[in-house]
Tab-separated table of C-alpha atoms in Angstrom:
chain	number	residue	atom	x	y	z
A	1	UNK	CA	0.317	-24.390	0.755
A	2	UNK	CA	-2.492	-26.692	-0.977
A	3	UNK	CA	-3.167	-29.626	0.792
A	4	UNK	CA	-3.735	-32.654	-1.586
A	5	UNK	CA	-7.104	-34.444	-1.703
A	6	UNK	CA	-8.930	-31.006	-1.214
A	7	UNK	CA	-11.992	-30.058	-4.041
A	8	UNK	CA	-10.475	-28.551	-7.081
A	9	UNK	CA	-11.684	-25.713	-9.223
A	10	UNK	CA	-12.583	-27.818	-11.864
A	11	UNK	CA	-15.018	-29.748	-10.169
A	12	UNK	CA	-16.832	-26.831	-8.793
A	13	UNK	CA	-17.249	-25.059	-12.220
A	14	UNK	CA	-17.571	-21.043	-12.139
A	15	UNK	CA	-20.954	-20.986	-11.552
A	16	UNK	CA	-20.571	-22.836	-8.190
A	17	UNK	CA	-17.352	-20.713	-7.145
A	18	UNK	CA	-19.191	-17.204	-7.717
A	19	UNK	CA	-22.307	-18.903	-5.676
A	20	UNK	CA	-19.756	-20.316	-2.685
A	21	UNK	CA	-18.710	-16.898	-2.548
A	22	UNK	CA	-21.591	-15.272	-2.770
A	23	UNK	CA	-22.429	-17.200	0.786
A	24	UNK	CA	-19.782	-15.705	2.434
A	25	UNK	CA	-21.053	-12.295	2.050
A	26	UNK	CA	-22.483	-10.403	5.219
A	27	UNK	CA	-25.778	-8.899	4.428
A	28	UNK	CA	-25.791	-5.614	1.894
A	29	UNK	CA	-24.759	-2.497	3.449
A	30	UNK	CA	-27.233	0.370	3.379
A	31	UNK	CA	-25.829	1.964	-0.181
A	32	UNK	CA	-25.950	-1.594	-2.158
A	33	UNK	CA	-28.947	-1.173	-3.963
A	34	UNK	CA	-28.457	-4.382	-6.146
A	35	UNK	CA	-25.023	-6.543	-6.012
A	36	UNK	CA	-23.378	-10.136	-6.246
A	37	UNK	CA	-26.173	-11.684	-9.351
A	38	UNK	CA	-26.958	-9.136	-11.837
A	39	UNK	CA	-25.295	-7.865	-14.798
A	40	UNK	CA	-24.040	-4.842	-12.755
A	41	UNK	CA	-23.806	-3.927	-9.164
A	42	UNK	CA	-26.411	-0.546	-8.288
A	43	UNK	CA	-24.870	1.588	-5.434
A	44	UNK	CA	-25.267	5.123	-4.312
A	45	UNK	CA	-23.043	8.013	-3.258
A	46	UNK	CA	-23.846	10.466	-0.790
A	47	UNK	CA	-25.193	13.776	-1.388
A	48	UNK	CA	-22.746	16.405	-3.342
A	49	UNK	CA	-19.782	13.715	-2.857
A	50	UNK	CA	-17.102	12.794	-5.878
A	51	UNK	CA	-16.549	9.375	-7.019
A	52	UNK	CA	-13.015	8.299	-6.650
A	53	UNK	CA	-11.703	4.987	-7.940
A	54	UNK	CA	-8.798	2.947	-8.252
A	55	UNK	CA	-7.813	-0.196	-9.568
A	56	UNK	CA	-4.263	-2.551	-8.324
A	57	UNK	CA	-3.527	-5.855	-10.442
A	58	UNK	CA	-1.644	-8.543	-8.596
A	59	UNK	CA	0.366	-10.929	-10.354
A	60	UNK	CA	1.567	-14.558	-9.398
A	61	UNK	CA	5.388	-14.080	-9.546
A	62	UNK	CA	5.477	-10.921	-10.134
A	63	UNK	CA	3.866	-9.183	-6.707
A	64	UNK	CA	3.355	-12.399	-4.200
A	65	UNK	CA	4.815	-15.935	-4.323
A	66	UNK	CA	2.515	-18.535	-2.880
A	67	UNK	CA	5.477	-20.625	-1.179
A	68	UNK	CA	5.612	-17.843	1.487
A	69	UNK	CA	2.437	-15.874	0.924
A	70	UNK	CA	-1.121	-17.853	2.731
A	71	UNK	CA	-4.296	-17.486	0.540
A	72	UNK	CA	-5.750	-15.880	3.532
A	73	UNK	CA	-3.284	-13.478	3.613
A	74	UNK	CA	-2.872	-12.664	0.503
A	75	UNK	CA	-7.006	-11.899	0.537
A	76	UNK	CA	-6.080	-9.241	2.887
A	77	UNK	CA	-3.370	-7.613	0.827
A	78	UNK	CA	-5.370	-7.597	-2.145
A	79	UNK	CA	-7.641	-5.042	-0.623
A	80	UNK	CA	-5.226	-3.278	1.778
A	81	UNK	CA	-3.282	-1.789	-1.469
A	82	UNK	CA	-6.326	-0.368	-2.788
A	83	UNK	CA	-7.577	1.033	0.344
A	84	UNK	CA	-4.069	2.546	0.800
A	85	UNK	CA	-4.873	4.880	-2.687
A	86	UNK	CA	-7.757	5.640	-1.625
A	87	UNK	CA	-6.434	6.634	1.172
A	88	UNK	CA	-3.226	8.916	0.164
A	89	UNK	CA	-6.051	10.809	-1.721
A	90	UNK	CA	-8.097	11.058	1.775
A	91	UNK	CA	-11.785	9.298	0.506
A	92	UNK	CA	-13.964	6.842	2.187
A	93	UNK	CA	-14.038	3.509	0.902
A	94	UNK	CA	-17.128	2.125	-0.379
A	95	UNK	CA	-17.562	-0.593	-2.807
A	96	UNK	CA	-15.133	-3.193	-4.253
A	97	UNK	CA	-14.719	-5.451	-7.065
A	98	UNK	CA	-12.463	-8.213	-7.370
A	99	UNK	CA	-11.806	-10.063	-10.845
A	100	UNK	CA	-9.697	-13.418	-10.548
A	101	UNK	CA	-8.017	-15.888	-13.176
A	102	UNK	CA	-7.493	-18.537	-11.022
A	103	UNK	CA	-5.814	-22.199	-12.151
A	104	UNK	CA	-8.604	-25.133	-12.629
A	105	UNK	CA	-6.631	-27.061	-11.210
A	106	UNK	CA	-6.438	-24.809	-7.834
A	107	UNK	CA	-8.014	-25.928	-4.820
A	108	UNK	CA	-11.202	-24.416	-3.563
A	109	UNK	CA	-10.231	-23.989	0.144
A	110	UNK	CA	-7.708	-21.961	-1.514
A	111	UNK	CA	-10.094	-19.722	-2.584
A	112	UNK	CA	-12.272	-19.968	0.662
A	113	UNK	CA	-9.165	-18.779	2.521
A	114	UNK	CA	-8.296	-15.832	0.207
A	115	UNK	CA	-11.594	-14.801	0.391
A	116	UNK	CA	-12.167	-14.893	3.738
A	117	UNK	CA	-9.048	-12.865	4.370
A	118	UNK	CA	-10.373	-10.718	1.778
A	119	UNK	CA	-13.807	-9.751	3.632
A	120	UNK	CA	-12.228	-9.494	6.681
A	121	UNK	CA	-10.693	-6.430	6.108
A	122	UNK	CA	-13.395	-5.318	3.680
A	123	UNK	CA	-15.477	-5.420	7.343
A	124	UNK	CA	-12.558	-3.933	9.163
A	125	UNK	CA	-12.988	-0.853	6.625
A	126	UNK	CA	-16.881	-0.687	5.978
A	127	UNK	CA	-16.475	-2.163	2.269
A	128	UNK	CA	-19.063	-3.932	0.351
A	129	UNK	CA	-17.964	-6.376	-2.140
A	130	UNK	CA	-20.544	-6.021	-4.865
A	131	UNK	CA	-18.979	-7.865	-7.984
A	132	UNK	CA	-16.370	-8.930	-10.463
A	133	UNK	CA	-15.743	-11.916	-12.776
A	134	UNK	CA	-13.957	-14.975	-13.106
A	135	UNK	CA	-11.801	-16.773	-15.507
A	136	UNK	CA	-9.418	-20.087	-15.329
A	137	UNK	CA	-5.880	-19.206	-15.792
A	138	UNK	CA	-2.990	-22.071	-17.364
A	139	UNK	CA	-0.859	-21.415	-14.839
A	140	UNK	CA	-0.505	-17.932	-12.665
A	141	UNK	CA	-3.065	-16.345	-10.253
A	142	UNK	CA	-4.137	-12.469	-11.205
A	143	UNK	CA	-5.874	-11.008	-9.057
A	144	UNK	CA	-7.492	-7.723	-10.193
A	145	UNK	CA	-9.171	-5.243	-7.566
A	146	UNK	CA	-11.775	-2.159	-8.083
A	147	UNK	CA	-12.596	0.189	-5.032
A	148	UNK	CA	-14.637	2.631	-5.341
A	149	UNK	CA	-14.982	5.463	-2.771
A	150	UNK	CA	-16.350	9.125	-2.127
A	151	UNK	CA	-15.009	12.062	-0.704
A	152	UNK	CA	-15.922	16.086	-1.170
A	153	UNK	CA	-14.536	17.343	-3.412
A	154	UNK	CA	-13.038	20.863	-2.259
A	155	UNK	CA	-11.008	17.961	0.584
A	156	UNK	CA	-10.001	15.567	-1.952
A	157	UNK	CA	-5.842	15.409	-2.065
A	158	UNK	CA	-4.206	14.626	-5.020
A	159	UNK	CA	-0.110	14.075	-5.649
A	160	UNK	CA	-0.310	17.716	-7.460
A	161	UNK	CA	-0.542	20.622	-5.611
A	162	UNK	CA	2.870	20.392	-3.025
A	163	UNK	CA	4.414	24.221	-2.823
A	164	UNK	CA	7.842	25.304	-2.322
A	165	UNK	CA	8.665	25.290	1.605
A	166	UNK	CA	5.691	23.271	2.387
A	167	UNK	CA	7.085	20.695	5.040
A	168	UNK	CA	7.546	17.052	4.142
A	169	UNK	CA	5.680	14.220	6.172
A	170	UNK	CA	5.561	10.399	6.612
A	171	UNK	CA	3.471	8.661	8.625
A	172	UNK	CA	4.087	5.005	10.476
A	173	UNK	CA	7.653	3.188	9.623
A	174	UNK	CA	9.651	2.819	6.313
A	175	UNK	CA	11.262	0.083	4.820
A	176	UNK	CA	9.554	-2.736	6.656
A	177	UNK	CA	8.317	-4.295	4.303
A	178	UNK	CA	11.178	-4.558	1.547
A	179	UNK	CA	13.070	-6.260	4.358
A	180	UNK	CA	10.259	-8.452	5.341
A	181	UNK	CA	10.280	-9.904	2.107
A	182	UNK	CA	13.873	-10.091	2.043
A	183	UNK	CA	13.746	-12.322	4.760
A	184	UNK	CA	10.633	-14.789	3.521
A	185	UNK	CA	12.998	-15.596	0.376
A	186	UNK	CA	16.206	-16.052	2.400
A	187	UNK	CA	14.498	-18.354	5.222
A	188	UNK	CA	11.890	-20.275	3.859
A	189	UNK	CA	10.655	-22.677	6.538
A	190	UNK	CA	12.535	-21.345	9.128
A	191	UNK	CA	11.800	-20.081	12.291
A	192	UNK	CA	11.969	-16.302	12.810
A	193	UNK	CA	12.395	-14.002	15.601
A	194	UNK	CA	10.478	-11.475	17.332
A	195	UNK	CA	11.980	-8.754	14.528
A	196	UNK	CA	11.838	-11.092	11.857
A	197	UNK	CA	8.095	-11.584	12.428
A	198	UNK	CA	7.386	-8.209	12.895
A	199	UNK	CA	8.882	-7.166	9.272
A	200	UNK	CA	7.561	-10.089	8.151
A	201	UNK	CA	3.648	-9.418	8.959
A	202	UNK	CA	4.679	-5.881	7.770
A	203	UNK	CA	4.810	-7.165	4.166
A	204	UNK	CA	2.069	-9.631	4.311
A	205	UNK	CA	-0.167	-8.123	6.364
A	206	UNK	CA	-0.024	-4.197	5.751
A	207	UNK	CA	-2.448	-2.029	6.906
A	208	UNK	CA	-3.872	1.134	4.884
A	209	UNK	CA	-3.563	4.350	6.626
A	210	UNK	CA	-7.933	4.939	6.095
A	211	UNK	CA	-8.486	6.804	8.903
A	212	UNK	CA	-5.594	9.293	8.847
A	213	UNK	CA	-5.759	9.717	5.300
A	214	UNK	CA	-9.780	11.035	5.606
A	215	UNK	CA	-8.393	13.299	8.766
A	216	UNK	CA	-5.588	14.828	6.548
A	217	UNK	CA	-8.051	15.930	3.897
A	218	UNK	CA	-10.748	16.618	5.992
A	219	UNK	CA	-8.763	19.153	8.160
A	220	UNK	CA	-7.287	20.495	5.254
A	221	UNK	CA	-3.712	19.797	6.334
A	222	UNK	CA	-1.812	18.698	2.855
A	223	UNK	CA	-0.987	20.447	-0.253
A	224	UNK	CA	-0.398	16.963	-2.053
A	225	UNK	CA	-0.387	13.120	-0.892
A	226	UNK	CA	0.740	10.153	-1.956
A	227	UNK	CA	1.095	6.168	-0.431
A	228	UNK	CA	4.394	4.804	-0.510
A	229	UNK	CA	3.894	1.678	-2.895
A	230	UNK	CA	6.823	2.130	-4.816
A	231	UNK	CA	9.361	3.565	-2.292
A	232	UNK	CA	10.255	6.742	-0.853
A	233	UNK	CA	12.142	8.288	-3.447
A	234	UNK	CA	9.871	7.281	-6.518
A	235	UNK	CA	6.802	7.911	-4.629
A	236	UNK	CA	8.060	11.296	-3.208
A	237	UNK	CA	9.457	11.733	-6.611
A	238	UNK	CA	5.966	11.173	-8.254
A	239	UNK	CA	4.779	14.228	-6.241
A	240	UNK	CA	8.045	16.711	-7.364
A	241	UNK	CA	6.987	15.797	-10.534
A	242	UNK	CA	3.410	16.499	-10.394
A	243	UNK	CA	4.002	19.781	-8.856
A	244	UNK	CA	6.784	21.071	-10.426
A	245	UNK	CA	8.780	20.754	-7.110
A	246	UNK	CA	12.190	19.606	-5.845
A	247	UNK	CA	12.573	18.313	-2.116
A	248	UNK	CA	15.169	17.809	0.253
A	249	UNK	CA	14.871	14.584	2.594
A	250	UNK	CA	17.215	14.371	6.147
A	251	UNK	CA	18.070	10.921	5.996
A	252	UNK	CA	18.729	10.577	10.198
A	253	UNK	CA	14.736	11.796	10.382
A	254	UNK	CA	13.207	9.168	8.562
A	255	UNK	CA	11.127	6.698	10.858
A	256	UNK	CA	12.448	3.206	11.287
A	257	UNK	CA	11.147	0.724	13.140
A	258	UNK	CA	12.961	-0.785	16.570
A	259	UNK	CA	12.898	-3.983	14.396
A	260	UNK	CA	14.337	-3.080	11.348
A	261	UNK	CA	17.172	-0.819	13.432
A	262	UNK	CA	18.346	-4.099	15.355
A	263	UNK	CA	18.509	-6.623	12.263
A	264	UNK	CA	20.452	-3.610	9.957
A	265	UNK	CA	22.691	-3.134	13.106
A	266	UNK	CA	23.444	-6.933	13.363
A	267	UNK	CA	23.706	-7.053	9.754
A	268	UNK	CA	25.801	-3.534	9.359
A	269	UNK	CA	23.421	-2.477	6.755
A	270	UNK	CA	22.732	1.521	7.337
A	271	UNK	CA	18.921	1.107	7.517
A	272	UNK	CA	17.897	4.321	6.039
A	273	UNK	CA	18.768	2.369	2.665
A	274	UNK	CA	15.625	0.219	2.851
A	275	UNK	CA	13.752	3.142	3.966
A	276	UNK	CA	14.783	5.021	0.735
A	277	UNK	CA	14.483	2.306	-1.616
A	278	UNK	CA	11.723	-0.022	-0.062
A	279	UNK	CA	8.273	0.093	-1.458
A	280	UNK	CA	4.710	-1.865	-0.097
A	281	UNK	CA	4.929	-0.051	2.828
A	282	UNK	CA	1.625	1.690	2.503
A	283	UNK	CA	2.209	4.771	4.685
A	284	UNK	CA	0.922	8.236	3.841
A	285	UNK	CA	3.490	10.989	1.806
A	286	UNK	CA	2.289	13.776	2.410
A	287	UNK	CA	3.446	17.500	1.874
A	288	UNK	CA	2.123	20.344	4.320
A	289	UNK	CA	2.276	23.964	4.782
A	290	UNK	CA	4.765	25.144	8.038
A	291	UNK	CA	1.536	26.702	9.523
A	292	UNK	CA	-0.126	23.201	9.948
A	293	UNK	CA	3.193	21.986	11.921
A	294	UNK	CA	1.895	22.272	15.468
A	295	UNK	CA	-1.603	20.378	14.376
A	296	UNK	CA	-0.094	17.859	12.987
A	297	UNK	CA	2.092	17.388	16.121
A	298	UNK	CA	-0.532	16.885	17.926
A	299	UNK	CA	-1.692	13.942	15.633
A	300	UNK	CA	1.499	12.344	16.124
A	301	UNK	CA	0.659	12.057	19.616
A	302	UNK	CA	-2.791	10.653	18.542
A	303	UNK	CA	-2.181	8.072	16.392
A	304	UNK	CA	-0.663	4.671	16.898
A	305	UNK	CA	1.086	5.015	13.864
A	306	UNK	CA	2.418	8.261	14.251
A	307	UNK	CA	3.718	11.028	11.843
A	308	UNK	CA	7.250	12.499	11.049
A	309	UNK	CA	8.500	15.572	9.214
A	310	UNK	CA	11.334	14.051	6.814
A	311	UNK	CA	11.990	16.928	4.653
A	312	UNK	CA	10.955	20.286	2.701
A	313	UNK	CA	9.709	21.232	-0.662
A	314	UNK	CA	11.982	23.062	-2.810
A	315	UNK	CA	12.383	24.443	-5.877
A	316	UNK	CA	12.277	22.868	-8.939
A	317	UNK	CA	16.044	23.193	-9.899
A	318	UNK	CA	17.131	22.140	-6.659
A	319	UNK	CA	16.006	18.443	-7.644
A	320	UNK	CA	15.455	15.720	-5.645
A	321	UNK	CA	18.454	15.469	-3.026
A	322	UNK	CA	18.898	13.348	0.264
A	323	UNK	CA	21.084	14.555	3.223
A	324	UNK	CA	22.489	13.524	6.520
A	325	UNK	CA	25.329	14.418	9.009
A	326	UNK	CA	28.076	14.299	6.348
A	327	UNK	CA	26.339	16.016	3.450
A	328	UNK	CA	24.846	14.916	0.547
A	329	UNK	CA	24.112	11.062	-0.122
A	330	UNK	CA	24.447	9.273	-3.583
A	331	UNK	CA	20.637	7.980	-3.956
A	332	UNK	CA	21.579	6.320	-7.282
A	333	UNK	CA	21.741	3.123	-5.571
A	334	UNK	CA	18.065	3.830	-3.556
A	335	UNK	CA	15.565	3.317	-6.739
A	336	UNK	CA	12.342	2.599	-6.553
A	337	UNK	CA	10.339	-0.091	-8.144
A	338	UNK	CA	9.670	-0.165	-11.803
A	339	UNK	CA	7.784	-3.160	-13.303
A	340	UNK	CA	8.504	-2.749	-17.327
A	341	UNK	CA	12.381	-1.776	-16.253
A	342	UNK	CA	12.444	-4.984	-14.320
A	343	UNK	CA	14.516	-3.197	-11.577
A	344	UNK	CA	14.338	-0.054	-9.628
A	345	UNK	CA	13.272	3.577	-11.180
A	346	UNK	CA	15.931	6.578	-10.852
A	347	UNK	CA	14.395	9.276	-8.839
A	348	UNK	CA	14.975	13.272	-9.627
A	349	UNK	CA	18.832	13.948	-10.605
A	350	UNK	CA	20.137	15.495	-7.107
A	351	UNK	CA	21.362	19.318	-7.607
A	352	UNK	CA	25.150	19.379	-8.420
A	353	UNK	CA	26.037	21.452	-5.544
């Protein structure tokens, strides 16, 4: 994806890269008091607001691979998986910071493209970029994000707090994305179809649930909230663990895409799998109490991405168990992600009953 005969890093120096980047930037938003230049960016919070923050590291190899992943788009992830914490936690997005190591011997449309993607959806979401730091690399790309946000504290949602019989929520599609980038390592070069495209933009392209995220918190709808990064079971399993919870999920509930549905059928995958097990989706976990059911309804008719009840919180004994028609399923095989493990994390042991 890097043309030949195109300026590399090395010619350009840091200096030149943090000023060709600094060019790109629309003009500072009303809180930058000071940012791209100085030692440290100066920004300010609104009145009796908390700071919240969050940090994702990318990794060449290990999170994107650049024969199937643009620079452009890959900008645009890079931000999207921050603003999608910020978001399961229901905070405005404010300021970010991006640190790369970059190859010297990368080219610097490369970079113009990644950051252009970048900024786009830093516009997209109100985001200033105000900083970060540079460094040549031997041979990988790691990309390092800071966003920093505010929200009031008293709305603020955090993965603790879910209560026994609260009602279990998920909002857009699951398992998109895991089978998007199934398909960008099985058909490199090739041309997809309308569902393959679909799944595929799903994984490159995601798009953090913001605005829901700040409506959950500010209406006071969830007890605890989480994005799915890591897959429905480890994600939701993140929460049960957090609260001292178990959960029961009804596998024939769980939203799928029209896209995914007609590739598993053709395939005769059951699709639910990839909806259990696939992570990078982005979309908002959340747990509520049954009072807030008929309001948040109502915001399934509202938003574009909608919102489905999956599932209730249980007691902590009961574990972490996923049912359909027939019974009990065997989630063993439906882990998610685990980076040190190098494969996919056991959730909660299901009840034995």
């Amino acid at each position: 994806m890097i043309a030949d005969g195109l300026v590399e890093l090395r010619e350009l120096g840091e200096f030149g890269l943090i000023a060709r980047i600094k060019e790109k930037l629309p003009p500072q938003a009303q809180g930058v008091i000071k940012g791209i230049g100085d030692d440290g960016a100066i920004c300010s919070l609104a009145k009796d607001k908390a700071l919240v923050s969050t940090v994702d590291l990318l990794v060449e190899g290990i999170h994107f691979d650049l024969t199937y992943t643009s620079p452009y788009f890959l900008g645009r992830k890079s931000l999207a998986v921050n603003l999608s914490d910020l978001a399961a936690m229901g905070a405005k997005p404010l300021y970010a910071l991006i640190s790369i190591a970059l190859p010297s011997c990368l080219k610097v449309e490369f970079v113009d493209e990644f950051i252009s993607g970048f900024l786009e959806v830093a516009k997209e979401n109100e985001v200033s970029l105000i900083g970060g730091d540079t460094s040549a690399s031997p041979d990988k790309l790691f990309i390092s994000v800071t966003l920093l946000g505010e929200g009031a504290k008293e709305q603020l949602v955090c993965r603790q707090g879910a209560l026994v019989g609260d009602d279990i929520y998920i909002t857009g599609t699951l398992g998109d994305s895991l089978w998007g980038m199934k398909i960008l390592q099985q058909k490199k070069g090739r041309p997809f179809s309308a569902a393959e495209s679909f799944l595929v933009s799903r994984h490159l392209n995601p798009t953090a649930r913001v605005k829901e995220g700040q409506i959950i918190a500010q209406r006071n709808l969830a007890h605890a909230m989480i994005d799915v990064s890591d897959g429905l079971l480890s994600d939701l399993g993140h929460i049960c663990t957090e609260s001292k919870v178990g959960a029961t999920i009804w596998a024939e509930e769980i939203p799928l895409s029209s896209s995914l549905k007609r590739l598993a059928q053709e395939k005769g995958e059951a699709p639910w799998k990839m909806a259990l097990m696939g992570g990078e989706d982005y979309e908002l976990l959340f747990t509520a109490p049954a009072e807030k059911a008929a309001e948040i309804r109502e915001l399934n008719k509202e938003w574009d991405c909608g919102v489905t009840k999956i599932g209730q919180i249980e007691i902590l004994a009961h574990g972490l168990v996923v049912k359909n028609a027939h019974g009990v399923i065997d989630i063993h095989q439906c882990r998610g992600y685990d980076h040190f493990a190098k494969s996919f994390l056991p959730p909660l042991e299901p009840s034995q009953r």
